[in-house]
Every structure is written in C-alpha cells, then in structure tokens.
Amino acid sequence: MSLIDKKAQENPNWFSARLYLARNHTQLQQWPQARSRFAEMIALQPDNLPLYSSQGFVLTQLKDYEGAQKHFQTYFDKTPPADRQNEVLIHATLSDMALERKDFPAALKWLDNTPNAADELDIQLKKSVVYDKQGNVAAAKRVLQQFNPKNEDESVRLTLAKSQRAEAQKAPAEAASELDDALQTYPDQPDLLYERAMVAERQDDL
C-alpha cells in the first residue's frame, strides 16, 4: 500500500490508484486518509456521482455532519432516483445526524422521505426511536404496532424491538406478552426464547 501511495503522489492524475487507497483506508477505518483520497478523486472526476455519497459516509465517521450532508445532497440532486445506490442507508444516516443535534422534525422528515419508507423495518425502528426521544411515547409505540413484517426475520426483529421498548417504559408484562405472542408462531426461535428468559429473570418470574 505504501508503494502505491508513493506512486499516487508522483502521478496526481492516477485515479485507480487513489480508488484502491481509498478503499483500503475505509476498510482500515483510517477516515482522515480516506477523506483525502475521495476528495482527490472528486476533483479528478467531478461527474462520478457515487464518489459524493462515499465521501458523505466518510465525513459522517469524522463527525463532519455539515460536509456529509452537503455531499449526500449533491449526490441526490444529480443522480436520478432510479440510479441511486444505498438510498435507504443515506436517509437513515441523515436522520441520525439530525437526531444527534436534537432536530427531531428533520430526523423524522429524512425517514419519511425514504423510498418505500412504510415497508422498511430499519426506517420504522429508527422512527420509533426518534418519537421516543422527542417524548412522544404514543407515536413511538404506534409506529411499531402498525408495521407489517414480511418474513420471520422481520417478525423477530420487530418483536424484540417492541419487547425492549416496553421494558424501557417500565412495562415488563407487556414485554413478556409481545414475546409470548411471537413464540406462538415461532416456538423454537432462539432469539425470542433467550429474550423471554431474560425478561422473566428481570421480572423474577422464573
């Protein structure tokens, strides 16, 4: 990697070398170096739009939220919806950034504007969290209750979220009930069984 880095410095227009280095820096979580390489590539190929979203994720790791949002917005502005990659993840990331600065309306807006938001479990889970942090307990619960899981994995994840949320709200009986209902459908599901045992233990109900 050091040899390629040296060659890249000697050849400022060598794009593929910078792409290789950026990927390696990202894998190694060397975010400042990754940021520099993506910036160099954007300067070389300003119409290579996926570079902007990649740089957005790197800047998120560096907590440069203003820079991250700017790059994500450039990606959205210039990329047709049909060609966008990782759009759900970008919306979720932008929502997380808004939530960190306690801008609850912006956090919810990014989630609601996600393509097919109502069918994306990850988006709905995040939406419930935003409502809880906002103090809107009823809305947080309603989001989870209204979601229709499409398969076993989503059913399990949703049930765990409901149960854990109920416990956080000091409603252990409700947490147990959510798990018991799911276990009627998936009686041997290990995550549900484990969580039910933990709820019982915390309730001193074994």
mmCIF file of C-alpha atoms in Angstrom:
data_model
loop_
_atom_site.group_PDB
_atom_site.id
_atom_site.type_symbol
_atom_site.label_atom_id
_atom_site.label_comp_id
_atom_site.label_asym_id
_atom_site.label_seq_id
_atom_site.Cartn_x
_atom_site.Cartn_y
_atom_site.Cartn_z
ATOM 1 C CA MET A 1 0.000 0.000 0.000
ATOM 2 C CA SER A 2 2.873 2.376 0.781
ATOM 3 C CA LEU A 3 4.321 1.803 -2.681
ATOM 4 C CA ILE A 4 1.026 2.648 -4.365
ATOM 5 C CA ASP A 5 0.674 5.685 -2.122
ATOM 6 C CA LYS A 6 4.094 6.897 -3.240
ATOM 7 C CA LYS A 7 3.254 6.301 -6.898
ATOM 8 C CA ALA A 8 -0.056 8.122 -6.481
ATOM 9 C CA GLN A 9 1.760 11.145 -5.113
ATOM 10 C CA GLU A 10 4.069 11.064 -8.131
ATOM 11 C CA ASN A 11 1.089 10.744 -10.515
ATOM 12 C CA PRO A 12 -1.615 13.223 -9.409
ATOM 13 C CA ASN A 13 -4.000 12.103 -12.188
ATOM 14 C CA TRP A 14 -3.840 8.384 -11.406
ATOM 15 C CA PHE A 15 -7.445 7.755 -10.415
ATOM 16 C CA SER A 16 -7.419 3.976 -9.994
ATOM 17 C CA ALA A 17 -4.559 4.145 -7.501
ATOM 18 C CA ARG A 18 -6.494 6.643 -5.411
ATOM 19 C CA LEU A 19 -9.585 4.432 -5.564
ATOM 20 C CA TYR A 20 -7.542 1.476 -4.314
ATOM 21 C CA LEU A 21 -6.086 3.550 -1.495
ATOM 22 C CA ALA A 22 -9.478 4.998 -0.529
ATOM 23 C CA ARG A 23 -10.996 1.531 -0.258
ATOM 24 C CA ASN A 24 -8.125 0.317 1.886
ATOM 25 C CA HIS A 25 -8.261 3.342 4.157
ATOM 26 C CA THR A 26 -12.010 2.791 4.557
ATOM 27 C CA GLN A 27 -11.588 -0.892 5.419
ATOM 28 C CA LEU A 28 -8.938 0.042 7.981
ATOM 29 C CA GLN A 29 -11.155 2.850 9.311
ATOM 30 C CA GLN A 30 -8.481 5.392 8.521
ATOM 31 C CA TRP A 31 -11.037 8.115 7.959
ATOM 32 C CA PRO A 32 -8.822 11.221 7.519
ATOM 33 C CA GLN A 33 -6.796 9.453 4.834
ATOM 34 C CA ALA A 34 -9.953 8.147 3.162
ATOM 35 C CA ARG A 35 -11.387 11.663 3.130
ATOM 36 C CA SER A 36 -8.290 12.980 1.379
ATOM 37 C CA ARG A 37 -8.381 10.274 -1.293
ATOM 38 C CA PHE A 38 -12.081 10.727 -2.037
ATOM 39 C CA ALA A 39 -11.576 14.478 -2.272
ATOM 40 C CA GLU A 40 -8.773 13.911 -4.790
ATOM 41 C CA MET A 41 -10.966 11.580 -6.845
ATOM 42 C CA ILE A 42 -13.882 14.021 -6.842
ATOM 43 C CA ALA A 43 -11.509 16.702 -8.113
ATOM 44 C CA LEU A 44 -10.372 14.356 -10.890
ATOM 45 C CA GLN A 45 -13.867 13.107 -11.803
ATOM 46 C CA PRO A 46 -16.479 15.598 -10.562
ATOM 47 C CA ASP A 47 -19.227 13.830 -12.536
ATOM 48 C CA ASN A 48 -18.542 10.472 -10.849
ATOM 49 C CA LEU A 49 -21.550 10.826 -8.576
ATOM 50 C CA PRO A 50 -21.153 7.748 -6.318
ATOM 51 C CA LEU A 51 -17.970 9.376 -5.035
ATOM 52 C CA TYR A 52 -20.083 12.034 -3.333
ATOM 53 C CA SER A 53 -22.118 9.521 -1.344
ATOM 54 C CA SER A 54 -18.949 7.625 -0.406
ATOM 55 C CA GLN A 55 -17.369 10.827 0.823
ATOM 56 C CA GLY A 56 -20.565 11.583 2.724
ATOM 57 C CA PHE A 57 -20.237 8.343 4.687
ATOM 58 C CA VAL A 58 -16.555 9.024 5.383
ATOM 59 C CA LEU A 59 -17.333 12.528 6.649
ATOM 60 C CA THR A 60 -20.035 11.057 8.881
ATOM 61 C CA GLN A 61 -17.382 8.923 10.575
ATOM 62 C CA LEU A 62 -15.353 12.074 11.133
ATOM 63 C CA LYS A 63 -18.454 13.806 12.567
ATOM 64 C CA ASP A 64 -18.255 16.452 9.861
ATOM 65 C CA TYR A 65 -22.025 16.402 9.569
ATOM 66 C CA GLU A 66 -22.287 19.615 7.575
ATOM 67 C CA GLY A 67 -19.835 18.304 4.999
ATOM 68 C CA ALA A 68 -21.525 14.908 4.936
ATOM 69 C CA GLN A 69 -24.960 16.410 4.310
ATOM 70 C CA LYS A 70 -23.554 18.609 1.550
ATOM 71 C CA HIS A 71 -22.073 15.600 -0.257
ATOM 72 C CA PHE A 72 -25.208 13.481 0.185
ATOM 73 C CA GLN A 73 -27.336 16.344 -1.128
ATOM 74 C CA THR A 74 -25.097 16.732 -4.170
ATOM 75 C CA TYR A 75 -25.493 13.013 -4.829
ATOM 76 C CA PHE A 76 -29.289 13.239 -4.581
ATOM 77 C CA ASP A 77 -29.508 16.419 -6.663
ATOM 78 C CA LYS A 78 -27.504 14.996 -9.551
ATOM 79 C CA THR A 79 -28.490 11.327 -9.511
ATOM 80 C CA PRO A 80 -31.851 10.182 -10.945
ATOM 81 C CA PRO A 81 -33.874 8.213 -8.377
ATOM 82 C CA ALA A 82 -33.634 5.015 -10.410
ATOM 83 C CA ASP A 83 -29.828 5.187 -10.339
ATOM 84 C CA ARG A 84 -29.324 5.928 -6.656
ATOM 85 C CA GLN A 85 -27.438 3.414 -4.550
ATOM 86 C CA ASN A 86 -27.728 2.963 -0.777
ATOM 87 C CA GLU A 87 -30.556 5.497 -0.706
ATOM 88 C CA VAL A 88 -32.226 3.977 2.351
ATOM 89 C CA LEU A 89 -28.917 3.987 4.230
ATOM 90 C CA ILE A 90 -28.239 7.604 3.249
ATOM 91 C CA HIS A 91 -31.651 8.715 4.511
ATOM 92 C CA ALA A 92 -31.103 6.792 7.751
ATOM 93 C CA THR A 93 -27.674 8.386 8.171
ATOM 94 C CA LEU A 94 -29.031 11.885 7.572
ATOM 95 C CA SER A 95 -31.764 11.190 10.118
ATOM 96 C CA ASP A 96 -29.179 10.011 12.661
ATOM 97 C CA MET A 97 -27.220 13.224 12.168
ATOM 98 C CA ALA A 98 -30.346 15.326 12.710
ATOM 99 C CA LEU A 99 -31.220 13.298 15.792
ATOM 100 C CA GLU A 100 -27.767 13.847 17.262
ATOM 101 C CA ARG A 101 -28.323 17.595 17.110
ATOM 102 C CA LYS A 102 -31.864 17.064 18.510
ATOM 103 C CA ASP A 103 -33.525 18.327 15.348
ATOM 104 C CA PHE A 104 -36.443 15.923 15.659
ATOM 105 C CA PRO A 105 -38.534 17.300 12.749
ATOM 106 C CA ALA A 106 -35.583 16.925 10.364
ATOM 107 C CA ALA A 107 -34.843 13.425 11.643
ATOM 108 C CA LEU A 108 -38.441 12.367 11.003
ATOM 109 C CA LYS A 109 -38.532 14.086 7.621
ATOM 110 C CA TRP A 110 -35.500 12.183 6.349
ATOM 111 C CA LEU A 111 -37.070 8.917 7.465
ATOM 112 C CA ASP A 112 -40.478 9.695 5.986
ATOM 113 C CA ASN A 113 -38.900 10.719 2.676
ATOM 114 C CA THR A 114 -37.104 7.402 2.324
ATOM 115 C CA PRO A 115 -38.353 5.427 -0.704
ATOM 116 C CA ASN A 116 -40.899 2.824 0.422
ATOM 117 C CA ALA A 117 -40.425 4.009 3.992
ATOM 118 C CA ALA A 118 -43.519 2.230 5.282
ATOM 119 C CA ASP A 119 -42.096 -1.136 4.151
ATOM 120 C CA GLU A 120 -38.578 -0.627 5.516
ATOM 121 C CA LEU A 121 -38.284 -2.083 9.013
ATOM 122 C CA ASP A 122 -34.993 -0.312 9.753
ATOM 123 C CA ILE A 123 -36.599 3.026 8.917
ATOM 124 C CA GLN A 124 -39.626 2.354 11.096
ATOM 125 C CA LEU A 125 -37.456 1.243 14.013
ATOM 126 C CA LYS A 126 -35.498 4.473 13.752
ATOM 127 C CA LYS A 127 -38.721 6.459 13.505
ATOM 128 C CA SER A 128 -39.955 4.909 16.741
ATOM 129 C CA VAL A 129 -36.697 5.854 18.454
ATOM 130 C CA VAL A 130 -36.996 9.461 17.271
ATOM 131 C CA TYR A 131 -40.521 9.716 18.664
ATOM 132 C CA ASP A 132 -39.371 8.261 21.981
ATOM 133 C CA LYS A 133 -36.515 10.743 22.253
ATOM 134 C CA GLN A 134 -38.967 13.503 21.373
ATOM 135 C CA GLY A 135 -41.158 12.362 24.256
ATOM 136 C CA ASN A 136 -43.999 11.220 22.003
ATOM 137 C CA VAL A 137 -44.421 7.797 23.584
ATOM 138 C CA ALA A 138 -47.778 7.031 21.957
ATOM 139 C CA ALA A 139 -46.457 7.716 18.450
ATOM 140 C CA ALA A 140 -43.342 5.619 19.087
ATOM 141 C CA LYS A 141 -45.474 2.660 20.092
ATOM 142 C CA ARG A 142 -47.900 3.169 17.200
ATOM 143 C CA VAL A 143 -45.112 3.044 14.617
ATOM 144 C CA LEU A 144 -44.090 -0.421 15.769
ATOM 145 C CA GLN A 145 -47.654 -1.687 16.101
ATOM 146 C CA GLN A 146 -48.550 -0.614 12.569
ATOM 147 C CA PHE A 147 -45.608 -2.263 10.815
ATOM 148 C CA ASN A 148 -46.398 -5.469 8.935
ATOM 149 C CA PRO A 149 -43.336 -7.766 8.859
ATOM 150 C CA LYS A 150 -42.715 -9.565 5.594
ATOM 151 C CA ASN A 151 -40.870 -12.627 6.903
ATOM 152 C CA GLU A 152 -39.630 -14.389 10.023
ATOM 153 C CA ASP A 153 -36.525 -12.266 10.366
ATOM 154 C CA GLU A 154 -38.524 -9.051 10.371
ATOM 155 C CA SER A 155 -41.099 -10.556 12.744
ATOM 156 C CA VAL A 156 -38.377 -11.471 15.228
ATOM 157 C CA ARG A 157 -36.621 -8.117 14.994
ATOM 158 C CA LEU A 158 -39.897 -6.248 15.380
ATOM 159 C CA THR A 159 -40.927 -8.330 18.385
ATOM 160 C CA LEU A 160 -37.579 -7.760 20.079
ATOM 161 C CA ALA A 161 -37.898 -4.032 19.466
ATOM 162 C CA LYS A 162 -41.413 -3.994 20.937
ATOM 163 C CA SER A 163 -40.348 -6.024 23.953
ATOM 164 C CA GLN A 164 -37.247 -3.961 24.663
ATOM 165 C CA ARG A 165 -39.184 -0.750 24.258
ATOM 166 C CA ALA A 166 -41.878 -1.978 26.649
ATOM 167 C CA GLU A 167 -39.243 -2.792 29.265
ATOM 168 C CA ALA A 168 -37.689 0.638 28.794
ATOM 169 C CA GLN A 169 -41.135 2.085 29.502
ATOM 170 C CA LYS A 170 -41.335 0.054 32.743
ATOM 171 C CA ALA A 171 -43.957 -2.294 31.310
ATOM 172 C CA PRO A 172 -42.424 -5.757 31.803
ATOM 173 C CA ALA A 173 -45.762 -7.577 31.478
ATOM 174 C CA GLU A 174 -46.260 -6.028 28.055
ATOM 175 C CA ALA A 175 -42.712 -7.025 27.082
ATOM 176 C CA ALA A 176 -43.407 -10.612 28.060
ATOM 177 C CA SER A 177 -46.727 -10.600 26.232
ATOM 178 C CA GLU A 178 -45.117 -9.436 22.989
ATOM 179 C CA LEU A 179 -42.611 -12.277 23.182
ATOM 180 C CA ASP A 180 -45.217 -14.866 24.133
ATOM 181 C CA ASP A 181 -47.365 -13.902 21.150
ATOM 182 C CA ALA A 182 -44.419 -14.239 18.759
ATOM 183 C CA LEU A 183 -43.430 -17.575 20.264
ATOM 184 C CA GLN A 184 -46.843 -18.927 19.352
ATOM 185 C CA THR A 185 -45.757 -18.565 15.725
ATOM 186 C CA TYR A 186 -42.033 -19.266 16.126
ATOM 187 C CA PRO A 187 -41.787 -21.545 19.200
ATOM 188 C CA ASP A 188 -38.175 -22.573 18.602
ATOM 189 C CA GLN A 189 -36.755 -19.196 17.598
ATOM 190 C CA PRO A 190 -33.591 -18.844 19.736
ATOM 191 C CA ASP A 191 -33.508 -15.043 19.960
ATOM 192 C CA LEU A 192 -37.110 -14.926 21.142
ATOM 193 C CA LEU A 193 -36.546 -17.724 23.645
ATOM 194 C CA TYR A 194 -33.454 -16.041 25.033
ATOM 195 C CA GLU A 195 -35.148 -12.667 25.358
ATOM 196 C CA ARG A 196 -38.185 -14.248 27.017
ATOM 197 C CA ALA A 197 -35.927 -15.913 29.578
ATOM 198 C CA MET A 198 -34.167 -12.612 30.240
ATOM 199 C CA VAL A 199 -37.482 -10.803 30.689
ATOM 200 C CA ALA A 200 -38.620 -13.492 33.117
ATOM 201 C CA GLU A 201 -35.372 -13.229 35.038
ATOM 202 C CA ARG A 202 -35.667 -9.471 35.258
ATOM 203 C CA GLN A 203 -39.262 -9.914 36.433
ATOM 204 C CA ASP A 204 -38.046 -12.510 38.914
ATOM 205 C CA ASP A 205 -40.605 -14.757 37.262
ATOM 206 C CA LEU A 206 -38.700 -17.997 36.627
#
